[in-house]
mmCIF file of C-alpha atoms in Angstrom:
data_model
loop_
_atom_site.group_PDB
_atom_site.id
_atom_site.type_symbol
_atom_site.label_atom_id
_atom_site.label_comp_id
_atom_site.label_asym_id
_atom_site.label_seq_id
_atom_site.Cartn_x
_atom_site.Cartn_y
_atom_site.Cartn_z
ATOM 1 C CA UNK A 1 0.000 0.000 0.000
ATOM 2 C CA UNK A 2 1.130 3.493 -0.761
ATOM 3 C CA UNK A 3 2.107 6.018 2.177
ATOM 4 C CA UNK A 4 -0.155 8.314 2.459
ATOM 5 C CA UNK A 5 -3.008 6.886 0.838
ATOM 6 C CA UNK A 6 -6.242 5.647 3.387
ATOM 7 C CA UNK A 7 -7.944 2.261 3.553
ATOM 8 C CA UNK A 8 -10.420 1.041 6.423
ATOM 9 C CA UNK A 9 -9.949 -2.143 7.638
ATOM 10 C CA UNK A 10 -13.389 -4.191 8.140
ATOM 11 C CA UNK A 11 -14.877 -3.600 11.363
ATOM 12 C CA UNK A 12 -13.520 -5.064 14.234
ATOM 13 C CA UNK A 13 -16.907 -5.618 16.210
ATOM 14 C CA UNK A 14 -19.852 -2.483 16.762
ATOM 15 C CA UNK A 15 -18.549 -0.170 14.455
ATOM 16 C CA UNK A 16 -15.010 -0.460 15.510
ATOM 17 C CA UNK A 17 -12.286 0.192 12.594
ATOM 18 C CA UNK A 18 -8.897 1.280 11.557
ATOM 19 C CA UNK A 19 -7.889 3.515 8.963
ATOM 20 C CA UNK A 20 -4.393 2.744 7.485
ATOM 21 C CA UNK A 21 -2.286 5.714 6.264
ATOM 22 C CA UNK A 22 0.676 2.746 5.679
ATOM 23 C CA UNK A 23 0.613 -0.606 5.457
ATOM 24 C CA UNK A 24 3.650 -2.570 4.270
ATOM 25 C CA UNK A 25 4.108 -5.878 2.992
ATOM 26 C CA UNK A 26 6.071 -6.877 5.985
ATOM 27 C CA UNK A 27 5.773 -4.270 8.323
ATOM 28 C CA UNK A 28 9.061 -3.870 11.443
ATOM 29 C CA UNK A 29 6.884 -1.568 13.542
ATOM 30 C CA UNK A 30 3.465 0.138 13.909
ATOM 31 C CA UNK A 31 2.140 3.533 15.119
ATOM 32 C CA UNK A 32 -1.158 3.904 16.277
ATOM 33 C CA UNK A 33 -2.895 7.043 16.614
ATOM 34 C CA UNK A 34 -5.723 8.147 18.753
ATOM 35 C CA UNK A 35 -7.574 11.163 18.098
ATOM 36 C CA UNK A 36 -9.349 13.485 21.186
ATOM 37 C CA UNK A 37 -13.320 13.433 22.755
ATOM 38 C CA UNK A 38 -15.294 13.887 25.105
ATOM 39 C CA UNK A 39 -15.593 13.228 28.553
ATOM 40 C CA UNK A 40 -19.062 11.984 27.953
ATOM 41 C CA UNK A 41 -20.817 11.328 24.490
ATOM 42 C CA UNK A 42 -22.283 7.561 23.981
ATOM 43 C CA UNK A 43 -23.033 8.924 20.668
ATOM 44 C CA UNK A 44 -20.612 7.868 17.961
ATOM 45 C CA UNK A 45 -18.171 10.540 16.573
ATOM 46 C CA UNK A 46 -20.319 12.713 13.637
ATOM 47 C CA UNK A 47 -18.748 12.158 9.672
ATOM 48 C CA UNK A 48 -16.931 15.682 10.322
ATOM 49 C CA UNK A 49 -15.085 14.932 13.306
ATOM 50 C CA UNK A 50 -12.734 17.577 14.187
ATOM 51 C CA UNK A 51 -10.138 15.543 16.666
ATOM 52 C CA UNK A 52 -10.001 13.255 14.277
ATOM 53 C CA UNK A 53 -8.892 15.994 11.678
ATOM 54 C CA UNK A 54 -6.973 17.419 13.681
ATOM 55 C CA UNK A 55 -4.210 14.071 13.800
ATOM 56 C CA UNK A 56 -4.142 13.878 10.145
ATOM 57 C CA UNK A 57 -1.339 16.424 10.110
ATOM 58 C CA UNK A 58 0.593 14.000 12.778
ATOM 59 C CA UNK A 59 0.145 11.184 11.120
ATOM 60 C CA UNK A 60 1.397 12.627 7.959
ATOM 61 C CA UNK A 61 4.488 13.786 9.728
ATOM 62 C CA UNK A 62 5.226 10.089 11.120
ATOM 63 C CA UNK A 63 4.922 8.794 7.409
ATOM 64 C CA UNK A 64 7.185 11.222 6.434
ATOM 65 C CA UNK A 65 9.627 10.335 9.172
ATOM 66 C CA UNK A 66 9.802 6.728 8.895
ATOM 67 C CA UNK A 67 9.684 6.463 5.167
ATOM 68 C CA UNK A 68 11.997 3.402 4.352
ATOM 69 C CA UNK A 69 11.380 1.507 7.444
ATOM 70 C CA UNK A 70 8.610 -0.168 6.817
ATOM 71 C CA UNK A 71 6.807 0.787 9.440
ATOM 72 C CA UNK A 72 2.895 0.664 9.088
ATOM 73 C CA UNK A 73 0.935 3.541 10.194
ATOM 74 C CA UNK A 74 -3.301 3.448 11.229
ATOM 75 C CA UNK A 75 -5.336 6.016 13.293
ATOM 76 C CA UNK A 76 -8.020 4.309 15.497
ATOM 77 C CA UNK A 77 -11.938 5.151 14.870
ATOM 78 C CA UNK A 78 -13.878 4.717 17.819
ATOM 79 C CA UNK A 79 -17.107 3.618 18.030
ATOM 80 C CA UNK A 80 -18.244 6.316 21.101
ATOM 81 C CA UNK A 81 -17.586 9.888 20.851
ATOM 82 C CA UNK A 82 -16.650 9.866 24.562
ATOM 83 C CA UNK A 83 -15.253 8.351 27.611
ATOM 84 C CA UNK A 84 -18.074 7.723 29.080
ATOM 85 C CA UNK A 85 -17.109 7.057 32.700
ATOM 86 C CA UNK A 86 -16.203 3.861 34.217
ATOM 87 C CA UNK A 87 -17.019 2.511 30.673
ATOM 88 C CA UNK A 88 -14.272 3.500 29.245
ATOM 89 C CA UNK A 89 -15.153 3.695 25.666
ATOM 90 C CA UNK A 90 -11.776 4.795 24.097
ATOM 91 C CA UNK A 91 -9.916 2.724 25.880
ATOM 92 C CA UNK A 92 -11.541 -0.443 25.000
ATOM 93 C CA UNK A 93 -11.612 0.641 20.965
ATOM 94 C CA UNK A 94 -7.458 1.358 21.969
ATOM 95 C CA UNK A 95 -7.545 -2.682 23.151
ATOM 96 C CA UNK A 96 -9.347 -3.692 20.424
ATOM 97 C CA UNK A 97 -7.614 -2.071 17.463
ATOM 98 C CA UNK A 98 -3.909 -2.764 18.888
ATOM 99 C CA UNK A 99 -5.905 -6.440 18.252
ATOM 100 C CA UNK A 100 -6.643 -5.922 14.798
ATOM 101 C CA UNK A 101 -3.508 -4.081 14.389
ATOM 102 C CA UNK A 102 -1.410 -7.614 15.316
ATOM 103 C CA UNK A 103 -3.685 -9.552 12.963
ATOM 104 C CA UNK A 104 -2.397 -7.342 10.430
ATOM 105 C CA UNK A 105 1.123 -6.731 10.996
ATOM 106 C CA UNK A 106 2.325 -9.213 13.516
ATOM 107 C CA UNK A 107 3.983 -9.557 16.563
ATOM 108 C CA UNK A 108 5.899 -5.889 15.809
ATOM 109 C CA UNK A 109 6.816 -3.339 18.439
ATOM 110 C CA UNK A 110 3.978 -0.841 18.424
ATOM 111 C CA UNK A 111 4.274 2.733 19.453
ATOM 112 C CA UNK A 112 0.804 5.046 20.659
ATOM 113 C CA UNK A 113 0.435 8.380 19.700
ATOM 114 C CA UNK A 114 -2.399 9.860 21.519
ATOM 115 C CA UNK A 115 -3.969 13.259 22.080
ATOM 116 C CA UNK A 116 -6.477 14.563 25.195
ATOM 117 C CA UNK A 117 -8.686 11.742 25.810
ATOM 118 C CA UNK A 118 -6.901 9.906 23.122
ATOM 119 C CA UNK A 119 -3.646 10.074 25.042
ATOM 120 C CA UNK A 120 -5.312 8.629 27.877
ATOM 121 C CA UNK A 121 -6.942 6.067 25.943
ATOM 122 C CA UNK A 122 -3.458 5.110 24.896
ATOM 123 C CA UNK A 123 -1.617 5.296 28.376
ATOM 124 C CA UNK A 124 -4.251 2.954 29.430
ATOM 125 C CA UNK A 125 -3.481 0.747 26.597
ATOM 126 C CA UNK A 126 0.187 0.883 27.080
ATOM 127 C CA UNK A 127 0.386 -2.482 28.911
ATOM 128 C CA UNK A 128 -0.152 -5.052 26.196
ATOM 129 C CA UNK A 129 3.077 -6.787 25.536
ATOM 130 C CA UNK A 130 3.739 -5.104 21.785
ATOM 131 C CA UNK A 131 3.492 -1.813 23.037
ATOM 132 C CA UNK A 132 7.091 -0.119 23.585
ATOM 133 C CA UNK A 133 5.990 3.100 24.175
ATOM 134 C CA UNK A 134 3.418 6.016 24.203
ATOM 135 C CA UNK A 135 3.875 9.588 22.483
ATOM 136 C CA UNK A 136 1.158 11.717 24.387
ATOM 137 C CA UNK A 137 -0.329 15.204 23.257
ATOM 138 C CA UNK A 138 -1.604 17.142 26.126
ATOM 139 C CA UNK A 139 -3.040 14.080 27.469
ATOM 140 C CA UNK A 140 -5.991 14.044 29.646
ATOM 141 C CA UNK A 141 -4.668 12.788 32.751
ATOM 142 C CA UNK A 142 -7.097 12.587 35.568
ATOM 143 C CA UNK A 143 -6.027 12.066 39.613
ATOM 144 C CA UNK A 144 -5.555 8.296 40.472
ATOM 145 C CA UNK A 145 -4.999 7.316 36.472
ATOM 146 C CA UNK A 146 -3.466 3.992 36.614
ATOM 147 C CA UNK A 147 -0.142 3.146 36.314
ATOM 148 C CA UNK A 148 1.580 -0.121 37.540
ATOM 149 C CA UNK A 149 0.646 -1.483 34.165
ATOM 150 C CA UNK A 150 3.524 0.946 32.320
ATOM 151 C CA UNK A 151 6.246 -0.650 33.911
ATOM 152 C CA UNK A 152 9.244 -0.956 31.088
ATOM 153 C CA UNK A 153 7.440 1.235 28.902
ATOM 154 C CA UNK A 154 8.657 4.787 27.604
ATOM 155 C CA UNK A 155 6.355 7.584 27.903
ATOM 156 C CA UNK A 156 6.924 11.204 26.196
ATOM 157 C CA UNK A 157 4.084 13.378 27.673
ATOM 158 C CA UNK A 158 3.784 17.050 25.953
ATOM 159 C CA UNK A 159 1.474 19.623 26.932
ATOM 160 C CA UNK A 160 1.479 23.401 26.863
ATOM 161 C CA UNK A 161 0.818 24.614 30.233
ATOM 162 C CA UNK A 162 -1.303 27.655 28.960
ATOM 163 C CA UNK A 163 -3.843 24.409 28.412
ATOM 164 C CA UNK A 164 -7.222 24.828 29.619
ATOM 165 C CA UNK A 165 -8.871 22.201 28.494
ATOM 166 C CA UNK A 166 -6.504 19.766 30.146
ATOM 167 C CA UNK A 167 -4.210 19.975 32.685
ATOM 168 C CA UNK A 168 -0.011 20.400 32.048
ATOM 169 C CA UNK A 169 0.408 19.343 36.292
ATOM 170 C CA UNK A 170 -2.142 16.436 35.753
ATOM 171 C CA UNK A 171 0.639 15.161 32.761
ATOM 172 C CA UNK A 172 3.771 16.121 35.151
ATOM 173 C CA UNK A 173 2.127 14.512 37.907
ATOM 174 C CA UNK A 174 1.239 11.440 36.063
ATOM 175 C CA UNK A 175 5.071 10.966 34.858
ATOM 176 C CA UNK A 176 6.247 11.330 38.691
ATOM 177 C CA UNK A 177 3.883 8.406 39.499
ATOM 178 C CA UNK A 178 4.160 6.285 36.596
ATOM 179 C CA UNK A 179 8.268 6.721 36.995
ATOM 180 C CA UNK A 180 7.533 5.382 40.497
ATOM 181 C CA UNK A 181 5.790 2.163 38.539
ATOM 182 C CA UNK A 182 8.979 1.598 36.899
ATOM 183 C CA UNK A 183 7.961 3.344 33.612
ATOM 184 C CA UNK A 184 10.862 5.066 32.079
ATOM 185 C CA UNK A 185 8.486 8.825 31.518
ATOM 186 C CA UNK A 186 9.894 11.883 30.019
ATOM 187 C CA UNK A 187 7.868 15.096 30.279
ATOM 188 C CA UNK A 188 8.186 17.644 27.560
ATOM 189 C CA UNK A 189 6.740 21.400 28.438
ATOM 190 C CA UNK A 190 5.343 23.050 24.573
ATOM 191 C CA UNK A 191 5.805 26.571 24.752
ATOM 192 C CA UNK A 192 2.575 27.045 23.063
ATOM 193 C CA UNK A 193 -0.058 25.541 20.948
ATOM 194 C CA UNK A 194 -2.881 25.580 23.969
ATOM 195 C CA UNK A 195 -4.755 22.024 23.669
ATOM 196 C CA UNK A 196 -5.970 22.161 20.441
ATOM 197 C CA UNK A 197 -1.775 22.262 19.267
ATOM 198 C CA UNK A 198 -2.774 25.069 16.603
ATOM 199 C CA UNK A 199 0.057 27.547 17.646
ATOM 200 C CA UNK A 200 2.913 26.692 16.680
ATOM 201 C CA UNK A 201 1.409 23.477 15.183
ATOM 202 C CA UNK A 202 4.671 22.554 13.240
ATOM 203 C CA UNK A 203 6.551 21.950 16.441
ATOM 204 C CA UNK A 204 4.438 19.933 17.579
ATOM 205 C CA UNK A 205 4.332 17.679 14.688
ATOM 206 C CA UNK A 206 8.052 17.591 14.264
ATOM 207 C CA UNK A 207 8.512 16.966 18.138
ATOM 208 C CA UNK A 208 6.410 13.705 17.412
ATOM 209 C CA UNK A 209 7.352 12.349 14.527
ATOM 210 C CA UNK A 210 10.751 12.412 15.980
ATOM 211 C CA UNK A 211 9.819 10.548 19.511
ATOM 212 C CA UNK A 212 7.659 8.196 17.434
ATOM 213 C CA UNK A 213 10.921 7.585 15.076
ATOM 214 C CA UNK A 214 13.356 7.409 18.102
ATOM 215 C CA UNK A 215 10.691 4.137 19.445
ATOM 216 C CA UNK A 216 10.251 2.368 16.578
ATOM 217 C CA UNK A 217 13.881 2.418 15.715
ATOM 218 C CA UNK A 218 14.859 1.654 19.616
ATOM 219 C CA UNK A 219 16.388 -1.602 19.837
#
């Protein structure tokens, strides 16, 4: 398959899909994006869904950067627009497409790239054995998030702390705790972009797509 082109897989179960920017014959690594929400919404995401928009520039950067390494590229679509509580929408559809993702590319070293309640779906993700580690874009990162399960993993957390849709200390304090779980966490201050990572948008992108090439390349 072409980079940059766009192919849903079938569904993985109630509306569930991916959407492959990359897909190599014989892929070494994978990146999975996951695109922001709501804190509630049962509802699934409308046709013109702007978090989801929002990642294509990210994911297009992370082609870009790991062109000629065969790495294979999808962005999650979830079947809720929200998190909806102790349900925990996003982070089930997370689960379920790192799934699909093996059926398609194997047992590769994965890497998460996740923003707002998309970074939180993939922190809580982070513990299936493929995953390696997390890229996460002012993540949503409420008190008493878990953590023992990110032990081994590598976690970049960025967020502007001019943010006020979700909160910079939440991420810091997050890194301090899951560092305590024996994750090895990195957290990266933006000097702008707010949450929506429109100011100074190419930073952001750049900052990414080089973390995400740094983990996929990580022996």
């Amino acid at each position: 398959m072409t980079a940059g082109t766009e192919r849903e897989t079938e569904s993985t179960g109630e509306g569930r899909a991916l959407v492959l920017r990359t897909s190599p014959a014989v892929p070494a690594a994978a990146v999975l994006l996951l695109h922001g929400g709501r804190e509630e919404g049962p509802e699934p995401p409308p046709l013109l869904n702007l978090p989801a928009l929002r990642m294509r520039p990210f994911a297009a950067a992370v082609v870009r950067a790991t062109r000629g390494r065969d790495v294979l590229v999808a962005e999650v679509r979830y079947r809720h627009r929200g998190w909806n509580g102790s349900r925990c929408d996003a982070a089930r559809d997370a689960e379920a497409a790192l799934a699909r993702l093996r059926g398609i590319a194997g047992d590769v070293p994965v890497v998460l790239v996740g923003h707002s309640m998309g970074g939180r779906a993939a922190l809580r993700a982070a513990g299936a054995p493929l995953v390696h580690g997390v890229v996460a874009l002012a993540p949503w990162c409420p008190p008493g998030e878990p953590v023992d399960h990110l032990a081994g993993r590598r976690l970049y957390l960025l967020h502007d702390e001019q943010d006020r849709v979700t909160s910079a200390a939440g991420s810091w304090e997050f890194v301090r705790r899951s560092r305590l779980a024996g994750a090895c966490a990195t957290a990266i201050p933006m000097a702008t972009g707010g949450h929506a990572m429109l100011r100074g948008a190419g930073s952001w992108h750049r900052r990414t797509a080089a973390l995400v090439t740094g983990l996929v390349t990580r022996d």
